[in-house]
Short mmCIF file of C-alpha atoms and ligand atoms in Angstrom, two decimals:
data_model
loop_
_atom_site.label_atom_id
_atom_site.label_comp_id
_atom_site.label_asym_id
_atom_site.label_seq_id
_atom_site.Cartn_x
_atom_site.Cartn_y
_atom_site.Cartn_z
CA MET H 1 15.81 80.91 7.41
CA GLU H 2 14.08 77.67 8.25
CA ILE H 3 13.87 76.40 11.79
CA PHE H 4 13.11 72.80 12.66
CA VAL H 5 12.04 72.29 16.26
CA VAL H 6 12.27 68.69 17.35
CA PRO H 7 11.72 66.93 20.67
CA THR H 8 15.21 65.77 21.53
CA ALA H 9 18.90 66.29 20.85
CA SER H 10 18.96 62.91 19.15
CA ALA H 11 16.21 64.11 16.79
CA THR H 12 18.26 67.19 15.88
CA GLY H 13 20.84 64.73 14.61
CA SER H 14 18.32 62.77 12.54
CA VAL H 15 16.91 65.88 10.86
CA ALA H 16 20.31 67.42 10.15
CA ALA H 17 21.71 64.11 8.91
CA GLY H 18 18.78 63.80 6.50
CA ILE H 19 19.62 67.20 5.06
CA LEU H 20 23.30 66.29 4.68
CA ALA H 21 22.55 62.90 3.13
CA ALA H 22 20.38 64.58 0.50
CA VAL H 23 23.18 67.03 -0.30
CA ILE H 24 25.75 64.23 -0.61
CA ARG H 25 23.44 62.18 -2.84
CA SER H 26 23.10 65.10 -5.24
CA LYS H 27 26.79 66.07 -4.99
CA PRO H 28 28.96 63.10 -3.97
CA ASP H 29 32.08 65.26 -3.59
CA ALA H 30 30.29 67.88 -1.50
CA VAL H 31 32.48 70.00 0.77
CA LEU H 32 31.25 69.88 4.37
CA GLY H 33 32.26 72.28 7.11
CA LEU H 34 32.71 70.15 10.23
CA ALA H 35 31.88 71.45 13.69
CA THR H 36 33.11 69.68 16.80
CA GLY H 37 31.84 69.94 20.40
CA GLY H 38 28.77 68.12 21.65
CA SER H 39 26.02 69.57 19.46
CA PRO H 40 26.92 67.92 16.14
CA LEU H 41 27.68 64.46 17.53
CA PRO H 42 24.07 63.25 17.03
CA ILE H 43 24.38 64.36 13.39
CA TYR H 44 27.46 62.27 12.71
CA ARG H 45 25.91 59.29 14.49
CA ALA H 46 22.70 59.57 12.47
CA LEU H 47 24.52 60.18 9.20
CA ALA H 48 26.42 56.92 9.66
CA ASP H 49 23.08 55.09 9.38
CA HIS H 50 22.37 56.50 5.92
CA THR H 51 23.26 54.36 2.95
CA VAL H 52 25.09 57.03 1.02
CA ASP H 53 28.58 56.76 -0.41
CA MET H 54 30.72 59.33 1.36
CA SER H 55 34.09 58.31 -0.04
CA ALA H 56 34.33 61.44 -2.22
CA VAL H 57 33.06 63.87 0.44
CA ARG H 58 35.53 66.56 1.41
CA GLY H 59 35.64 68.19 4.84
CA PHE H 60 37.10 71.23 6.56
CA ALA H 61 36.97 71.54 10.34
CA LEU H 62 35.74 74.80 11.78
CA ASP H 63 38.55 75.26 14.24
CA GLU H 64 41.42 73.75 16.20
CA TYR H 65 43.21 74.46 19.46
CA VAL H 66 46.68 75.95 19.25
CA GLY H 67 49.40 74.24 21.23
CA LEU H 68 48.09 70.74 21.95
CA PRO H 69 50.62 68.03 21.18
CA ALA H 70 49.95 66.13 17.94
CA GLY H 71 47.61 63.21 18.60
CA HIS H 72 46.12 64.73 21.78
CA PRO H 73 42.72 63.03 22.08
CA GLU H 74 40.90 66.35 22.50
CA SER H 75 42.59 68.10 19.62
CA TYR H 76 39.96 68.68 16.98
CA ALA H 77 42.13 66.79 14.50
CA GLU H 78 41.61 63.70 16.66
CA VAL H 79 37.95 64.42 17.38
CA VAL H 80 37.24 64.83 13.67
CA ARG H 81 39.19 61.66 12.89
CA ARG H 82 37.21 59.63 15.47
CA GLU H 83 33.75 61.12 15.18
CA VAL H 84 33.60 62.03 11.52
CA THR H 85 36.26 60.54 9.25
CA GLU H 86 36.25 57.04 10.70
CA ARG H 87 32.57 56.90 11.60
CA LEU H 88 31.46 58.02 8.14
CA HIS H 89 34.26 56.27 6.24
CA LEU H 90 35.50 59.48 4.69
CA ASP H 91 38.83 59.51 2.90
CA PRO H 92 41.28 60.99 5.47
CA ALA H 93 43.15 62.72 2.64
CA LYS H 94 40.04 64.74 1.90
CA VAL H 95 39.51 65.98 5.47
CA THR H 96 41.43 69.04 6.63
CA VAL H 97 41.79 70.56 10.10
CA PRO H 98 43.67 73.80 10.85
CA ASP H 99 47.24 73.07 11.90
CA GLY H 100 47.24 74.02 15.58
CA SER H 101 50.84 72.95 16.05
CA ALA H 102 52.23 74.96 13.14
CA ALA H 103 55.35 76.98 13.88
CA ASP H 104 53.48 79.98 12.45
CA PRO H 105 49.79 79.58 13.34
CA GLU H 106 48.83 82.91 11.68
CA ARG H 107 50.31 81.63 8.42
CA ALA H 108 48.50 78.30 8.88
CA ALA H 109 45.25 80.21 9.36
CA ALA H 110 45.70 82.21 6.15
CA ASP H 111 46.62 79.01 4.29
CA TYR H 112 43.42 77.42 5.59
CA ASP H 113 41.23 80.10 4.03
CA ALA H 114 43.12 79.60 0.77
CA ALA H 115 42.58 75.82 0.94
CA ILE H 116 38.83 76.26 1.41
CA ALA H 117 38.73 78.60 -1.58
CA ALA H 118 40.81 76.17 -3.66
CA ALA H 119 38.28 73.42 -2.87
CA GLY H 120 35.57 75.61 -4.35
CA GLY H 121 34.14 76.75 -1.02
CA ILE H 122 31.99 74.93 1.52
CA ASP H 123 28.64 73.52 0.44
CA VAL H 124 27.18 72.96 3.91
CA GLN H 125 28.74 74.34 7.06
CA ILE H 126 27.65 72.53 10.23
CA LEU H 127 27.64 74.88 13.23
CA GLY H 128 27.01 74.88 16.95
CA ILE H 129 26.62 77.97 19.11
CA GLY H 130 28.53 78.86 22.28
CA HIS H 131 26.83 80.09 25.44
CA ASN H 132 28.26 83.53 24.74
CA GLY H 133 27.09 83.51 21.14
CA HIS H 134 30.36 82.41 19.63
CA LEU H 135 30.28 80.79 16.21
CA ALA H 136 33.22 78.49 15.62
CA PHE H 137 35.65 80.18 18.05
CA ASN H 138 34.75 83.69 16.99
CA GLU H 139 34.29 85.11 20.44
CA PRO H 140 32.20 88.22 21.17
CA GLY H 141 33.84 91.26 19.60
CA SER H 142 35.03 89.35 16.52
CA ALA H 143 34.71 91.35 13.33
CA LEU H 144 31.71 90.24 11.32
CA ASP H 145 33.91 89.99 8.22
CA SER H 146 36.83 88.25 9.96
CA ARG H 147 38.89 85.59 8.19
CA THR H 148 40.44 82.40 9.54
CA ARG H 149 42.89 83.48 12.21
CA VAL H 150 44.35 82.88 15.64
CA GLU H 151 41.86 83.78 18.38
CA VAL H 152 42.13 83.88 22.18
CA LEU H 153 39.44 81.81 23.89
CA THR H 154 37.32 83.50 26.54
CA GLU H 155 37.20 82.09 30.06
CA ARG H 156 33.52 81.19 29.44
CA THR H 157 34.49 79.03 26.48
CA ARG H 158 37.41 77.43 28.29
CA GLU H 159 35.10 76.60 31.21
CA ALA H 160 32.55 75.07 28.85
CA ASN H 161 35.21 72.93 27.18
CA ALA H 162 36.92 71.93 30.44
CA ARG H 163 34.60 68.91 30.49
CA TYR H 164 36.78 67.32 27.84
CA PHE H 165 40.08 67.81 29.71
CA SER H 166 41.41 66.44 33.01
CA ALA H 167 41.79 69.94 34.46
CA PRO H 168 40.32 73.31 33.40
CA SER H 169 43.84 74.71 33.15
CA ASP H 170 44.59 72.12 30.44
CA VAL H 171 42.19 73.81 28.01
CA PRO H 172 44.33 75.74 25.54
CA ALA H 173 44.09 79.52 25.60
CA ARG H 174 44.30 79.97 21.84
CA CYS H 175 42.85 78.43 18.72
CA ILE H 176 42.73 78.78 14.97
CA THR H 177 39.16 79.46 13.90
CA GLN H 178 37.42 80.03 10.63
CA GLY H 179 36.40 83.69 10.62
CA LEU H 180 32.84 84.93 10.49
CA GLY H 181 33.47 86.19 6.96
CA THR H 182 34.81 82.76 6.01
CA ILE H 183 31.77 81.02 7.48
CA MET H 184 29.41 83.41 5.71
CA GLU H 185 30.86 82.31 2.35
CA ALA H 186 29.58 78.75 2.83
CA ARG H 187 26.59 78.18 0.58
CA HIS H 188 24.39 76.69 3.31
CA LEU H 189 24.70 77.05 7.08
CA LEU H 190 23.28 74.27 9.25
CA LEU H 191 23.09 75.26 12.92
CA VAL H 192 22.25 72.57 15.43
CA VAL H 193 21.38 73.53 19.00
CA ASN H 194 20.13 71.62 21.97
CA GLY H 195 19.49 72.14 25.65
CA ALA H 196 17.76 74.78 27.78
CA ASP H 197 21.12 76.38 28.54
CA LYS H 198 21.29 77.51 24.91
CA ALA H 199 17.74 78.94 24.74
CA GLY H 200 18.64 82.51 25.69
CA ILE H 201 21.61 82.82 23.38
CA LEU H 202 19.79 81.18 20.46
CA ALA H 203 16.98 83.72 20.81
CA ALA H 204 19.49 86.56 21.03
CA ALA H 205 21.26 85.32 17.91
CA LEU H 206 18.16 84.86 15.77
CA ASN H 207 15.83 87.55 17.12
CA GLY H 208 18.19 90.18 18.50
CA PRO H 209 20.31 92.78 16.71
CA VAL H 210 23.12 91.71 14.40
CA THR H 211 26.16 92.66 16.43
CA ALA H 212 29.73 91.55 16.98
CA GLU H 213 28.80 91.13 20.65
CA CYS H 214 26.76 88.09 19.58
CA PRO H 215 28.76 86.63 16.69
CA ALA H 216 26.08 84.06 15.82
CA SER H 217 23.68 86.93 15.04
CA ILE H 218 25.51 87.14 11.68
CA LEU H 219 23.38 84.16 10.65
CA GLN H 220 20.52 86.60 10.09
CA ARG H 221 22.44 88.00 7.11
CA HIS H 222 23.01 84.67 5.33
CA PRO H 223 20.59 83.74 2.53
CA HIS H 224 20.43 80.02 3.34
CA VAL H 225 20.36 79.04 6.99
CA THR H 226 18.75 75.96 8.51
CA VAL H 227 18.44 75.79 12.28
CA VAL H 228 17.67 72.47 13.92
CA ALA H 229 16.91 72.90 17.61
CA ASP H 230 15.38 70.76 20.28
CA GLU H 231 12.36 72.12 22.13
CA ALA H 232 14.40 73.25 25.12
CA ALA H 233 16.81 75.29 23.00
CA ALA H 234 13.97 76.75 20.92
CA SER H 235 11.85 77.69 23.93
CA GLN H 236 12.73 81.40 23.91
CA LEU H 237 12.54 82.04 20.16
CA ALA H 238 10.16 84.86 19.34
CA PRO H 239 7.11 84.02 17.28
CA GLY H 240 7.11 85.57 13.81
CA SER H 241 10.19 87.59 12.86
CA GLY H 242 10.07 86.29 9.31
CA GLN H 243 11.30 82.84 10.19
CA VAL H 244 9.75 79.71 8.82
CA ALA H 245 9.27 77.20 11.58
CA VAL H 246 8.61 73.58 10.81
CA ARG H 247 6.92 71.20 13.21
CA VAL H 248 8.57 67.84 13.42
CA ALA H 249 7.21 64.85 15.33
CA GLY H 250 4.71 66.84 17.33
CA ALA H 251 7.18 69.39 18.62
CA ALA H 252 6.09 72.95 19.33
CA ALA H 253 6.23 75.23 16.29
CA VAL H 254 7.93 78.61 16.46
CA ALA H 255 5.66 80.20 13.81
C1 LIG G 1 33.18 73.62 17.61
C2 LIG G 1 32.93 75.05 17.63
C3 LIG G 1 32.15 75.70 18.71
C4 LIG G 1 31.01 74.86 19.27
C5 LIG G 1 30.33 75.59 20.41
C6 LIG G 1 29.23 74.77 21.02
O1 LIG G 1 33.91 73.26 16.44
O2 LIG G 1 33.37 75.72 16.76
O3 LIG G 1 31.62 76.91 18.24
O4 LIG G 1 30.10 74.59 18.25
O5 LIG G 1 31.28 75.89 21.39
O6 LIG G 1 29.80 73.65 21.63
P1 LIG G 1 28.89 72.48 22.16
O7 LIG G 1 28.23 71.89 20.98
O8 LIG G 1 29.85 71.50 22.79
O9 LIG G 1 27.93 73.08 23.12
#
């Protein structure tokens, strides 16, 4: 695992975008796993400044709410369209989001896993982490080998995401999420984290036991993980523990 600690959230985006641009240059039809939420936005903004042809890049979103009307601005289909597909000039036909309005969401979830496999798997999976340790919408208690499925969101997650909706009660109760087992099949995991409010859970995920109670702790079992964190989010990481920390722009090293 390599950990880049950088001064600001904006810098997390620059570092992560540099990694993605290098991947796309060497594999123009790379398959990216696309996280939504606030953490990856600086990545997509920074990636847009790279002069790399992204027209052949393929993308699979991490998750989607179940039950929002088609075209709802906070559906992840719309967020991915605005923040990723349009910003980076991806081909919309090559970007897939779980179908949260499917008549049979469980079936849509199983089909999603099959679509990822048919694309040859994900080259780089972009990830954020929830305050409760969730990865995608795999809430605490999710099986470490879970597949893409329908999941019930915890109240903590719905509260965190209420900022995007006019009322907390508008946040859907269910979602389709890539499973932890699905995520672990990606060849490279790129976790981006910022803010002091994530410091405790990031330390628990990277330095604590691997347990379903902290789904993001599964990252410790993946052979190729890059963490890009700002100083505030990295402030509680334990020194040592076999991680390689990299100083960027004068930021504190984890070492
Ligand atoms: C988003 C996702 C979630 C978020 C997490 C952190 O697609 O799957 O796991 O990454 O909730 O959200 P932010 O970045 O908004 O703090």
